[in-house]
Amino acid sequence: MTEKDDLKKEKKGRGKCKEVFGYPISIFFIIVNEFCERFSYYGMRAVLVLYFKYFLRWDDDLAISIYHTFVAFCYLTPILGAIVADSWLGKFKTIIYLSIVYAIGQVAMAVSAIHDITDSDRDGTPDNLTFHIVLSMVGLLLIALGTGGIKPCVAAFGGDQFGDHQEKQRRTFFSVFYLCINGGSLLSTIITPILRAQDCGIHSKSKCYSLAFGVPAALMVVALVVFIMGSGMYYKAKPEGNIMLKVSKCIGFAIKNRYKHRSKQYPKKEHWMDWAEEKYDKLLIAQIKIALRVLFLYIPLPMFWTLFDQKGSRWTLQATTMDGNFGSIVIQPDQMQTINPILILTLVPVMDSLIYPLIKKCGLNFTPLKKMTVGMILAALAFVSAAVVQLQIDKTLPDFPSESQSQLKLLNMGNTPITVQLPGIDPLNLPGAQASEEYFQFESEQIPVSIISPSVTKHVLLTKGERQTLLIPSAVNDEWQLAYDLTYKPQEGNNEIRFINGMSEPVNISSASVQFGLINPFHYSNYSQIKNGRATFTLQSGSQSCEYSKDFGFGGSYTFFIPSTLTFGPSCQESITETVDIKPNSVHMALQIPQYFLITAGEVMFSVTGLEFSYSQAPSNMKSVLQAGWLLTNAVGNFIVLIVAEIAKLPKQWTEYILFASLLVAVCIIFSIMASFYTYIDPTEIEAQFKKKVNEDDDDDEDDKKKELQKSELKMEKRDSVSSSDEDNKSDQTSM
């Protein structure tokens, strides 16, 4: 059977599945599969950077580096997936096999987040981090291979299910397919952060990263099962070879051949790709030339993705230092990413139906490359906005001591005011049962602390790099104590609190979520974590008790002092003294909305337009090549994050935001210059003209061959006539 017969047979096989409202039933399995897979991927990715920071206890830079390395690999593996599907396994088998790999990776991530596996001391944190790190890295590698490998296959496999008579349905399918991607992303970025914020565990409770990863893992298993269920209904095209490999070989041959003929004795070619004419078809070479013109414009594009993908890393970490209280709703830091898919679903139709037509009516020629340039500028402005927000956050962050400094706060545990003299500081009046409002900073390791009345001076030994509170008893001649305070901002938006007992009898303190235990007279408890919201504490001494309540925000540290004058009763609200050691987050998360709006508007103008431009300028058989090139720019962009952050080492986060914005503006200028030299073409028309020219050349060659054949036949006839006359003469002579 010939290739043409095979092709006809395959075309007849398309669209033969049972239909519902004109659509093949098989595509409903593909739609559900895509929704579940996108939920799985974006749900896992939403909480990933916080998992690195709070569960694996990595610093911000390492967490961001691994996050962007993972994202980069997710955009590199589609090239491998496309080659495997087109050249070896076919789309169906590639999706099945890599989905299995994908599901195993998600399960590995969920298991790696179970702290009880290595939490031998049952304090809520894993003791053997190596186990969790290795398992999570294996999981991420499998996920990158799975999600990237099936990325180029699923949409194309769905398109294969439609026959030639279902062109309208095929277009609708791709629209619904895109909607499922954003729908899965939207729901997952809402749900998985909520799951992460829950407390779970077998022996001890901690943030439920295992559940936040477990639900995406379950959705990936569902995606795989649903896809397999439709197996008998699918049209499965056979692998036909991958154009990317063919293009790569052709370009490689052209470069190699050009290098061989580099001496001046060989005539120059019009284009370096023309050196491949010895081995490859002229039409293919012409198509590669067209594709290379577009790929050349891709060179500056990775810088956009460098900024764009930081919304899942740096911006999420920025949100952890902000106030997420929106009244009746509390937004988790990793839920702010939800704004992106919501705005995409809103801005795409607004841009297409309102903004672009309005610009056109104004007489402006808003070409695709100009739209992409504006998109890059908007992304740069988004990072300027992020820098402004970061400056506001920095104003509220505590100034912790350096390794050569110490900070000290004073607490008067007595009931009468005292005046305290510290070196280099004006005399400080401390009311009874009150603490100083701020910390005092010292370079010396030992300082004299004097009380003016009654006159008492004691030398206090401070610890370098630490914050401490000096507990001054009511009998100032008694022993003074130093309590160590926090030297870090409380993590994950929680609050760190402790109690100091100024009574002459022990007090037991408890709440619904925390047991502080028995605190002895003139001693203090350890810090314990309290979530945001209202918390009620029960203070009990013997048979007496009372309750104290407070509304907590995000990321604050508090010391509560129980004075000796405390009277037990239904409430001790007015008796207990509150000291704020670290102020709670006061910059609201709503301030991130402008930067999310700008980056999403930039994405719509840059990404959507860029893909449209690439497809319109690509030859018919080069669209997958440009798709691979586009994904490669995303991967390179994520690697640039690592390089710039490592080289720059800027002390302030806002300066890093400005640096990235400046780099994108510089790249944007270069891109606009490159774009100004680009001439828009119609590849279909050029291909048609080229084919026509090739056919004409072939016709001319055939005419030439026919003429030569006619000439040779004429010569043969002349030769035959001459030879026959010679033979007649010979016969005449013989007869004579």
XYZ file of C-alpha atoms in Angstrom:
736
model
C 0.000 0.000 0.000
C 1.384 3.457 -0.922
C 1.825 6.441 1.444
C -1.066 8.241 -0.281
C -3.354 5.287 0.376
C -2.291 5.250 4.046
C -2.987 8.966 4.307
C -6.436 8.561 2.769
C -7.203 5.726 5.159
C -6.125 7.820 8.164
C -8.259 10.790 7.069
C -11.263 8.498 6.708
C -10.643 7.244 10.268
C -10.994 10.731 11.734
C -14.351 11.867 13.030
C -15.818 8.335 12.896
C -16.347 8.212 16.709
C -19.904 8.560 18.036
C -20.933 12.193 18.222
C -22.820 14.328 20.756
C -24.068 17.674 19.378
C -21.653 17.237 16.475
C -18.613 16.586 18.702
C -16.782 13.244 18.982
C -17.444 11.700 22.411
C -13.705 11.091 22.765
C -12.910 14.804 23.156
C -14.895 15.008 26.413
C -12.398 12.622 27.996
C -9.562 14.828 26.730
C -11.205 17.997 28.120
C -11.661 16.444 31.596
C -8.099 15.117 31.455
C -6.706 18.580 30.679
C -8.701 20.268 33.454
C -7.508 17.752 36.063
C -3.907 17.889 34.838
C -3.780 21.697 34.941
C -5.362 21.674 38.419
C -2.676 19.197 39.470
C 0.217 21.229 38.064
C -0.800 24.729 39.125
C -2.072 23.529 42.510
C 1.284 21.962 43.317
C 3.222 24.915 41.931
C 1.167 27.470 43.926
C 2.476 26.250 47.289
C 5.897 25.052 46.106
C 8.050 28.037 47.090
C 6.475 28.150 50.578
C 7.112 24.400 50.939
C 10.788 25.037 50.193
C 11.026 27.894 52.678
C 8.939 26.690 55.616
C 8.981 22.885 55.385
C 12.490 22.259 54.018
C 13.698 25.403 55.849
C 15.614 26.831 52.890
C 16.405 30.537 52.683
C 14.609 32.745 50.164
C 17.386 32.654 47.550
C 17.714 28.854 47.500
C 13.929 28.383 47.477
C 13.579 30.739 44.506
C 16.524 29.156 42.656
C 15.094 25.621 42.872
C 11.600 26.895 42.021
C 12.756 28.581 38.800
C 14.987 25.631 37.875
C 11.917 23.400 38.105
C 9.799 25.776 35.982
C 12.596 26.002 33.395
C 12.695 22.204 33.041
C 8.908 22.160 32.662
C 9.368 24.315 29.546
C 12.342 22.372 28.173
C 10.797 18.890 28.273
C 7.966 19.668 25.784
C 10.562 19.533 23.013
C 11.511 16.019 24.114
C 7.839 15.041 24.375
C 7.090 16.261 20.853
C 10.037 14.345 19.389
C 9.082 11.114 21.196
C 5.416 11.420 20.151
C 6.049 12.269 16.492
C 8.983 9.963 15.860
C 8.450 6.938 18.074
C 5.446 6.321 20.349
C 2.697 8.466 18.881
C 0.663 11.015 20.858
C -1.611 8.521 22.652
C 1.119 6.308 24.110
C 3.281 9.316 24.963
C 0.433 10.871 26.969
C -0.257 7.560 28.778
C 3.366 6.753 29.679
C 4.353 10.269 30.718
C 1.113 10.739 32.681
C 2.096 7.695 34.748
C 5.502 9.284 35.354
C 3.724 12.556 36.195
C 1.373 10.879 38.734
C 4.284 9.090 40.432
C 6.059 12.445 40.758
C 3.009 14.067 42.366
C 2.635 11.181 44.824
C 6.347 11.482 45.689
C 5.850 15.191 46.437
C 2.868 14.430 48.703
C 4.846 11.779 50.632
C 7.873 14.102 50.940
C 5.649 16.636 52.760
C 4.560 14.217 55.545
C 6.597 15.462 58.499
C 5.622 12.511 60.750
C 7.840 10.146 58.702
C 11.020 11.561 60.278
C 9.592 13.582 63.191
C 11.017 11.366 65.956
C 10.809 14.034 68.668
C 7.226 14.901 67.621
C 7.740 18.652 67.585
C 5.945 19.167 64.256
C 9.119 19.522 62.144
C 10.991 16.780 60.224
C 14.284 15.700 61.801
C 15.849 14.089 58.715
C 15.553 16.763 56.042
C 17.764 14.805 53.623
C 15.010 12.219 53.115
C 12.395 14.892 52.375
C 14.711 16.881 50.088
C 15.768 13.843 48.007
C 12.196 12.579 47.645
C 10.849 16.012 46.693
C 13.621 16.567 44.114
C 12.894 13.167 42.527
C 9.195 14.075 42.503
C 9.827 17.444 40.844
C 12.053 15.853 38.196
C 9.313 13.338 37.326
C 6.664 16.093 37.289
C 8.790 18.267 34.970
C 9.245 15.309 32.610
C 5.535 14.431 32.741
C 3.880 17.849 32.485
C 6.332 19.076 29.869
C 6.288 15.849 27.879
C 2.492 15.778 27.483
C 2.138 19.549 26.952
C 2.593 19.475 23.138
C 0.623 16.239 22.742
C -2.764 16.686 24.441
C -4.086 19.658 22.430
C -2.813 18.175 19.155
C -4.291 14.771 20.043
C -7.644 16.453 20.693
C -7.482 18.182 17.325
C -6.813 14.823 15.650
C -10.224 13.527 16.778
C -12.110 15.810 14.375
C -12.774 15.054 10.736
C -12.546 17.532 7.860
C -16.307 18.127 8.149
C -15.928 19.266 11.797
C -13.761 22.361 11.367
C -16.168 24.565 13.354
C -16.293 22.058 16.210
C -12.503 21.834 16.204
C -12.199 25.615 16.712
C -14.715 25.471 19.573
C -12.754 22.599 21.115
C -9.555 24.657 21.268
C -11.431 27.551 22.906
C -12.888 25.199 25.546
C -9.465 23.576 25.937
C -7.899 26.979 26.726
C -10.762 27.705 29.129
C -10.063 24.429 30.968
C -6.419 25.388 31.382
C -7.354 28.677 33.050
C -10.243 27.093 34.971
C -7.974 24.414 36.430
C -5.350 27.028 37.269
C -7.912 29.311 38.914
C -9.525 26.653 41.115
C -6.230 25.067 42.152
C -4.643 28.371 43.232
C -7.712 28.999 45.404
C -8.023 25.527 46.935
C -4.467 24.260 47.545
C -3.342 27.304 49.618
C -6.404 26.765 51.835
C -5.409 23.108 52.277
C -1.816 24.133 53.044
C -2.967 26.534 55.752
C -4.685 23.714 57.691
C -2.931 21.929 60.566
C -2.537 18.180 60.176
C -0.350 15.350 61.400
C -0.438 11.989 63.149
C 1.622 12.689 66.274
C 2.039 16.476 66.006
C 0.370 19.203 63.998
C 1.960 21.428 61.369
C 1.000 23.121 58.098
C -0.607 20.550 55.815
C 1.693 20.571 52.775
C 1.071 16.834 52.374
C -2.626 17.521 51.754
C -1.827 20.480 49.496
C 0.305 18.149 47.345
C -1.918 15.107 47.867
C -5.028 16.611 46.255
C -3.133 17.553 43.028
C -1.676 14.020 43.036
C -5.192 12.561 43.274
C -6.369 14.844 40.433
C -3.473 13.641 38.264
C -4.467 10.013 38.886
C -8.059 10.951 37.963
C -6.759 12.650 34.787
C -4.890 9.482 33.814
C -7.844 7.168 34.540
C -10.292 9.387 32.595
C -7.942 9.520 29.611
C -7.537 5.726 29.586
C -11.337 5.266 29.797
C -11.702 6.903 26.401
C -9.025 4.726 24.809
C -11.403 2.716 22.605
C -12.967 5.866 21.134
C -9.813 7.756 20.145
C -8.452 8.191 16.665
C -4.735 7.419 17.058
C -2.547 8.781 14.291
C 0.666 6.937 13.566
C 4.019 8.701 14.176
C 5.046 10.493 10.998
C 8.450 11.825 12.002
C 9.283 15.049 13.796
C 9.840 18.217 11.765
C 12.114 19.644 14.485
C 14.628 16.848 13.943
C 14.500 17.365 10.197
C 14.980 21.131 10.580
C 17.863 20.615 13.020
C 19.601 18.222 10.620
C 19.116 20.597 7.692
C 20.535 23.565 9.634
C 23.399 21.411 10.900
C 24.243 20.281 7.370
C 24.151 23.874 6.094
C 26.560 25.045 8.814
C 28.863 22.078 8.271
C 28.868 22.524 4.506
C 29.464 26.269 4.836
C 32.459 25.587 7.074
C 33.883 23.121 4.524
C 33.607 25.726 1.762
C 34.866 28.687 3.785
C 37.832 29.481 1.531
C 37.570 32.318 -1.011
C 37.830 29.984 -3.992
C 34.195 28.959 -3.501
C 31.498 31.369 -4.684
C 29.331 32.978 -2.000
C 25.704 31.989 -1.522
C 22.843 34.455 -1.120
C 21.938 32.913 2.292
C 23.964 30.553 4.482
C 21.064 28.064 4.454
C 21.580 27.693 0.689
C 24.585 25.491 1.485
C 22.076 22.740 2.340
C 20.761 22.556 -1.253
C 23.100 19.651 -2.049
C 21.121 17.354 0.243
C 17.756 18.961 1.123
C 14.701 20.111 -0.777
C 14.665 23.777 -1.800
C 11.142 24.249 -0.434
C 12.211 23.025 3.024
C 15.197 25.379 2.969
C 12.934 28.297 2.011
C 10.549 27.414 4.870
C 13.434 27.254 7.362
C 14.597 30.693 6.212
C 11.163 32.127 6.986
C 11.082 30.436 10.400
C 14.580 31.691 11.255
C 13.450 35.287 10.672
C 10.850 34.834 13.420
C 13.179 32.871 15.713
C 15.702 35.724 15.466
C 13.102 38.015 17.048
C 12.782 35.512 19.924
C 16.311 36.295 21.172
C 15.305 39.175 23.531
C 12.034 37.536 24.663
C 13.317 35.419 27.608
C 13.670 38.582 29.694
C 9.887 38.970 29.800
C 9.495 35.473 31.269
C 12.269 36.277 33.760
C 9.943 38.831 35.314
C 6.639 37.084 34.662
C 7.372 33.801 36.452
C 8.563 35.582 39.602
C 4.930 36.173 40.518
C 4.958 32.586 41.800
C 8.188 33.027 43.785
C 9.308 36.516 44.857
C 5.815 37.985 44.856
C 4.471 35.088 46.941
C 7.258 35.592 49.479
C 6.499 39.318 49.460
C 2.863 38.513 50.317
C 3.999 36.555 53.420
C 5.064 39.887 54.973
C 1.692 41.547 54.264
C -1.751 41.688 55.853
C -4.202 39.336 54.104
C -7.302 40.291 56.093
C -10.037 41.313 53.631
C -12.784 41.613 56.225
C -14.770 38.382 56.295
C -12.175 36.673 54.075
C -8.540 35.966 54.913
C -6.347 35.556 51.819
C -3.298 33.284 52.040
C -0.052 34.615 50.493
C -0.045 31.927 47.779
C -3.681 32.696 46.905
C -2.754 36.098 45.474
C -1.680 34.260 42.306
C -5.384 33.637 41.685
C -5.627 37.203 40.401
C -3.663 36.204 37.282
C -6.106 33.629 35.774
C -9.097 35.785 36.801
C -7.643 38.785 34.977
C -6.682 36.678 31.937
C -10.264 35.466 31.525
C -11.387 39.098 31.828
C -8.736 40.968 29.845
C -8.499 38.713 26.751
C -12.071 39.456 25.549
C -11.812 43.108 26.683
C -8.614 43.613 24.688
C -9.939 41.862 21.584
C -13.394 43.451 21.510
C -12.741 46.899 22.998
C -9.145 48.086 23.390
C -7.672 46.947 20.053
C -10.673 48.118 17.935
C -10.554 51.478 19.744
C -6.848 51.889 18.954
C -7.559 50.975 15.323
C -10.323 53.616 15.119
C -7.814 56.199 16.334
C -5.826 55.496 13.163
C -2.886 53.836 14.933
C -1.207 50.864 13.301
C -0.899 48.679 16.402
C 1.023 45.765 14.869
C 1.651 42.514 16.776
C 5.295 43.427 17.432
C 4.209 46.806 18.851
C 1.728 45.018 21.120
C 4.529 42.761 22.370
C 6.714 45.802 23.050
C 3.938 47.414 25.098
C 3.483 44.116 26.950
C 7.157 44.165 27.957
C 6.847 47.750 29.186
C 3.800 46.802 31.282
C 5.766 43.933 32.851
C 8.581 46.338 33.724
C 6.034 48.719 35.296
C 4.662 45.775 37.311
C 8.081 45.301 38.886
C 8.372 49.020 39.593
C 5.019 48.720 41.376
C 6.357 45.697 43.307
C 9.402 47.756 44.324
C 7.164 50.558 45.645
C 5.166 48.009 47.679
C 8.419 46.500 48.978
C 9.589 49.936 50.151
C 6.376 50.277 52.165
C 6.911 46.810 53.659
C 10.541 47.573 54.560
C 9.396 50.562 56.615
C 7.355 48.239 58.838
C 9.996 45.494 59.239
C 12.013 45.416 62.482
C 15.660 46.477 62.469
C 17.398 43.464 63.959
C 20.932 43.750 65.435
C 23.981 42.805 63.419
C 26.554 40.294 64.673
C 28.470 43.101 66.414
C 25.425 44.690 68.062
C 22.965 43.918 70.838
C 19.459 45.234 71.469
C 17.799 45.603 74.851
C 14.254 46.283 76.060
C 13.314 47.003 79.677
C 10.318 45.629 81.636
C 9.348 47.042 85.023
C 7.795 44.089 86.901
C 6.963 46.233 89.926
C 3.847 48.280 90.503
C 5.574 51.646 91.010
C 7.293 53.790 88.343
C 11.078 53.747 88.104
C 13.633 55.867 86.270
C 16.344 53.936 84.427
C 19.643 55.272 83.111
C 21.284 53.503 80.166
C 24.690 54.446 78.697
C 24.393 57.189 76.059
C 20.620 57.494 76.509
C 18.523 60.046 78.398
C 16.908 58.812 81.658
C 13.873 56.670 80.885
C 10.701 56.702 82.995
C 9.059 53.266 83.197
C 5.535 53.058 84.703
C 4.655 50.055 86.851
C 4.038 46.770 84.987
C 5.118 48.386 81.698
C 7.906 47.831 79.167
C 9.874 50.298 77.090
C 8.275 50.900 73.684
C 11.454 50.301 71.702
C 14.711 48.402 71.778
C 17.955 50.194 72.627
C 21.016 49.252 70.580
C 24.523 48.843 72.006
C 27.935 48.014 70.592
C 29.430 47.040 73.972
C 28.964 43.540 75.287
C 28.614 44.674 78.922
C 26.679 47.796 79.942
C 25.825 49.472 83.283
C 22.105 49.849 84.019
C 21.203 52.257 86.804
C 17.951 52.926 88.670
C 17.936 56.455 90.045
C 15.518 55.948 92.935
C 16.303 53.855 94.852
C 19.899 54.099 93.600
C 20.943 50.742 92.178
C 23.482 50.002 89.440
C 24.070 46.611 87.888
C 26.303 45.483 85.035
C 24.356 43.539 82.429
C 26.099 41.115 80.049
C 24.457 41.255 76.610
C 24.718 38.712 73.786
C 25.930 39.951 70.408
C 23.445 39.616 67.555
C 20.527 39.064 69.938
C 17.497 40.931 71.222
C 16.868 40.657 74.949
C 14.405 41.966 77.538
C 15.735 42.934 80.974
C 13.241 41.905 83.689
C 13.540 44.363 86.595
C 11.781 42.967 89.707
C 9.724 45.061 92.105
C 12.498 44.633 94.677
C 15.227 46.176 92.527
C 18.015 44.754 94.658
C 16.913 41.210 93.801
C 18.345 39.285 90.853
C 17.608 40.708 87.398
C 16.864 38.328 84.531
C 17.479 38.561 80.777
C 14.915 36.999 78.446
C 15.864 36.268 74.839
C 13.503 37.786 72.262
C 12.908 36.852 68.621
C 15.457 37.997 66.037
C 13.340 37.006 63.038
C 9.964 37.848 61.627
C 7.396 35.129 62.562
C 6.923 32.752 59.642
C 3.877 31.971 57.492
C 1.902 34.915 58.859
C 1.677 33.338 62.327
C 2.227 35.248 65.566
C 4.768 34.344 68.260
C 3.672 35.068 71.835
C 4.882 34.418 75.375
C 3.763 35.180 78.932
C 5.819 36.565 81.842
C 4.554 35.788 85.330
C 5.008 38.721 87.725
C 2.954 37.076 90.483
C 4.331 35.352 93.583
C 2.551 32.112 92.688
C 2.737 29.839 89.600
C 0.180 30.341 86.826
C -0.977 27.775 84.247
C -1.861 29.263 80.848
C -3.617 27.519 77.987
C -5.673 28.187 74.865
C -7.619 26.075 72.400
C -4.526 25.523 70.228
C -1.541 26.026 72.585
C -0.567 24.820 76.052
C 1.931 27.218 77.667
C 2.077 25.112 80.803
C 2.926 26.182 84.350
C 4.957 29.396 84.623
C 6.796 29.888 87.909
C 6.883 33.235 89.722
C 9.028 35.889 87.989
C 9.714 33.553 85.056
C 8.527 33.448 81.457
C 7.244 30.893 78.954
C 8.733 29.952 75.607
C 7.344 31.522 72.445
C 4.373 29.705 70.920
C 2.691 30.209 67.546
C -0.822 31.611 67.328
C -2.778 32.017 64.064
C -4.372 35.253 63.023
C -7.822 35.965 64.399
C -9.242 36.074 67.921
C -7.592 33.864 70.556
C -8.741 33.337 74.155
C -6.294 32.335 76.903
C -7.231 30.798 80.240
C -5.059 31.738 83.243
C -5.366 29.423 86.227
C -3.765 29.476 89.676
C -5.044 26.866 92.076
C -8.818 26.995 91.991
C -8.888 30.530 90.591
C -9.005 31.359 86.866
C -9.773 34.093 84.373
C -9.779 34.615 80.614
C -7.855 37.005 78.386
C -8.690 37.544 74.685
C -6.931 39.304 71.838
C -7.365 39.729 68.082
C -4.146 38.875 66.265
C -3.041 40.010 62.836
C -0.224 38.476 60.762
C 3.456 38.132 61.649
C 3.567 39.862 65.044
C 5.474 39.004 68.221
C 4.018 39.803 71.651
C 4.953 39.561 75.314
C 2.078 39.476 77.828
C 2.967 40.441 81.408
C 0.890 39.156 84.330
C 1.273 41.745 87.116
C 1.290 40.926 90.819
C -1.913 42.956 91.174
C -3.912 40.577 88.956
C -7.342 39.778 90.386
C -8.878 36.524 89.191
C -12.464 36.631 87.979
C -14.458 36.045 84.760
C -12.098 38.316 82.844
C -8.604 39.693 83.368
C -8.673 41.751 80.183
C -7.683 45.049 81.821
C -5.001 43.636 84.111
C -2.601 42.020 81.656
C -0.009 44.235 79.984
C 0.683 43.726 76.275
C 4.080 44.537 74.742
C 4.615 44.433 70.979
C 8.121 43.094 70.313
C 7.675 42.831 66.525
C 4.861 44.733 64.860
C 2.369 42.667 62.830
C 2.176 43.031 59.063
C 0.500 46.349 58.358
C 0.903 46.697 54.564
C -2.229 45.217 53.004
C -2.094 42.528 50.307
C -4.491 44.611 48.212
C -1.465 46.755 47.294
C -0.227 43.816 45.187
C -3.269 44.022 42.907
C -1.790 46.807 40.666
C 1.372 44.782 39.980
C -0.700 41.669 39.190
C -2.912 43.731 36.870
C 0.108 45.171 35.035
C 1.888 41.814 34.656
C -1.313 40.109 33.431
C -2.079 42.910 30.952
C 1.513 42.527 29.783
C 1.030 38.762 29.439
C -2.097 39.222 27.309
C -0.346 41.697 24.998
C 2.949 39.809 24.914
C 2.162 36.100 25.138
C -1.194 35.840 23.337
C -0.068 38.263 20.613
C 3.351 36.606 20.342
C 1.854 33.192 19.671
C -0.584 34.676 17.164
C 2.253 36.523 15.406
C 4.454 33.425 15.314
C 1.715 31.275 13.797
C 0.786 33.901 11.206
C 4.412 34.301 10.112
C 5.359 30.609 10.174
C 5.270 28.264 7.184
C 2.612 25.552 7.396
C 5.023 22.820 8.520
C 7.106 25.034 10.870
C 4.485 25.896 13.491
C 5.709 23.210 15.884
C 9.276 24.499 15.464
C 8.181 27.988 16.507
C 6.153 26.529 19.394
C 9.326 24.799 20.607
C 11.248 28.063 20.231
C 8.583 29.930 22.203
C 8.713 27.415 25.071
C 12.505 27.626 25.006
C 12.349 31.403 25.636
C 10.314 30.655 28.775
C 12.865 28.135 30.002
C 15.786 30.499 29.353
C 13.906 33.280 31.158
C 13.693 31.186 34.317
C 17.410 30.415 34.150
C 18.118 34.165 33.874
C 16.406 34.652 37.266
C 19.036 32.388 38.816
C 21.943 34.094 37.052
C 20.915 37.694 37.804
C 20.003 36.992 41.437
C 23.305 35.156 41.977
C 25.475 37.828 40.347
C 23.683 40.882 41.751
C 23.469 39.842 45.457
C 21.557 43.017 46.284
C 20.908 43.600 50.017
C 17.453 45.125 49.542
C 14.651 43.330 47.706
C 13.215 46.499 46.174
C 16.531 47.172 44.419
C 16.366 43.712 42.818
C 12.873 44.503 41.500
C 14.185 47.752 39.980
C 17.149 45.878 38.467
C 14.873 43.376 36.708
C 12.592 46.189 35.497
C 15.599 48.105 34.119
C 16.926 45.017 32.326
C 13.544 44.433 30.688
C 13.328 48.076 29.548
C 16.810 47.782 28.000
C 15.833 44.525 26.264
C 12.550 46.122 25.170
C 14.466 48.903 23.391
C 16.602 46.306 21.589
C 13.498 44.329 20.611
C 11.717 47.432 19.262
C 14.757 48.220 17.080
C 14.833 44.627 15.780
C 11.070 44.750 15.167
C 11.355 47.975 13.142
C 13.431 46.103 10.551
C 11.019 43.183 10.327
C 8.783 42.932 7.239
C 5.475 41.115 7.650
C 4.903 38.337 5.126
C 2.271 35.813 4.099
C 4.081 32.450 4.312
C 1.245 30.630 2.523
C 1.534 32.930 -0.491
C 5.326 32.646 -0.543
C 5.127 28.855 -0.344
C 2.576 28.807 -3.170
C 4.779 31.046 -5.350
C 7.824 28.934 -4.560
C 5.993 25.708 -5.431
C 4.747 27.315 -8.639
C 8.287 28.369 -9.540
C 9.601 24.878 -8.802
C 6.831 23.371 -10.969
C 7.622 25.811 -13.794
C 11.293 24.898 -13.540
C 10.332 21.242 -13.647
C 8.123 21.921 -16.710
C 10.997 23.793 -18.370
C 13.294 20.879 -17.617
C 10.764 18.472 -19.088
C 10.422 20.662 -22.228
C 14.201 20.753 -22.553
C 14.325 16.999 -22.173
C 11.591 16.580 -24.799
C 13.476 18.845 -27.241
C 16.696 16.937 -26.664
C 14.815 13.681 -27.189
C 13.302 14.984 -30.407
C 16.757 16.088 -31.615
C 18.267 12.716 -30.779
C 15.384 10.961 -32.573
C 15.914 13.215 -35.606
C 19.617 12.375 -35.634
C 18.797 8.689 -35.386
C 16.424 9.001 -38.345
C 19.112 10.745 -40.423
C 21.633 8.074 -39.483
C 19.161 5.335 -40.464
C 18.446 6.970 -43.820
C 22.154 7.391 -44.580
C 22.967 3.805 -43.619
C 20.085 2.451 -45.766
C 21.252 4.409 -48.827
C 24.782 3.077 -48.330
C 23.446 -0.465 -48.214
C 21.468 0.109 -51.462
C 24.607 1.357 -53.204
C 26.535 -1.673 -52.000
C 23.860 -4.064 -53.286
C 23.803 -2.302 -56.660
C 27.542 -2.633 -56.969
C 27.389 -6.328 -56.060
C 24.720 -7.074 -58.673
C 26.722 -5.262 -61.317
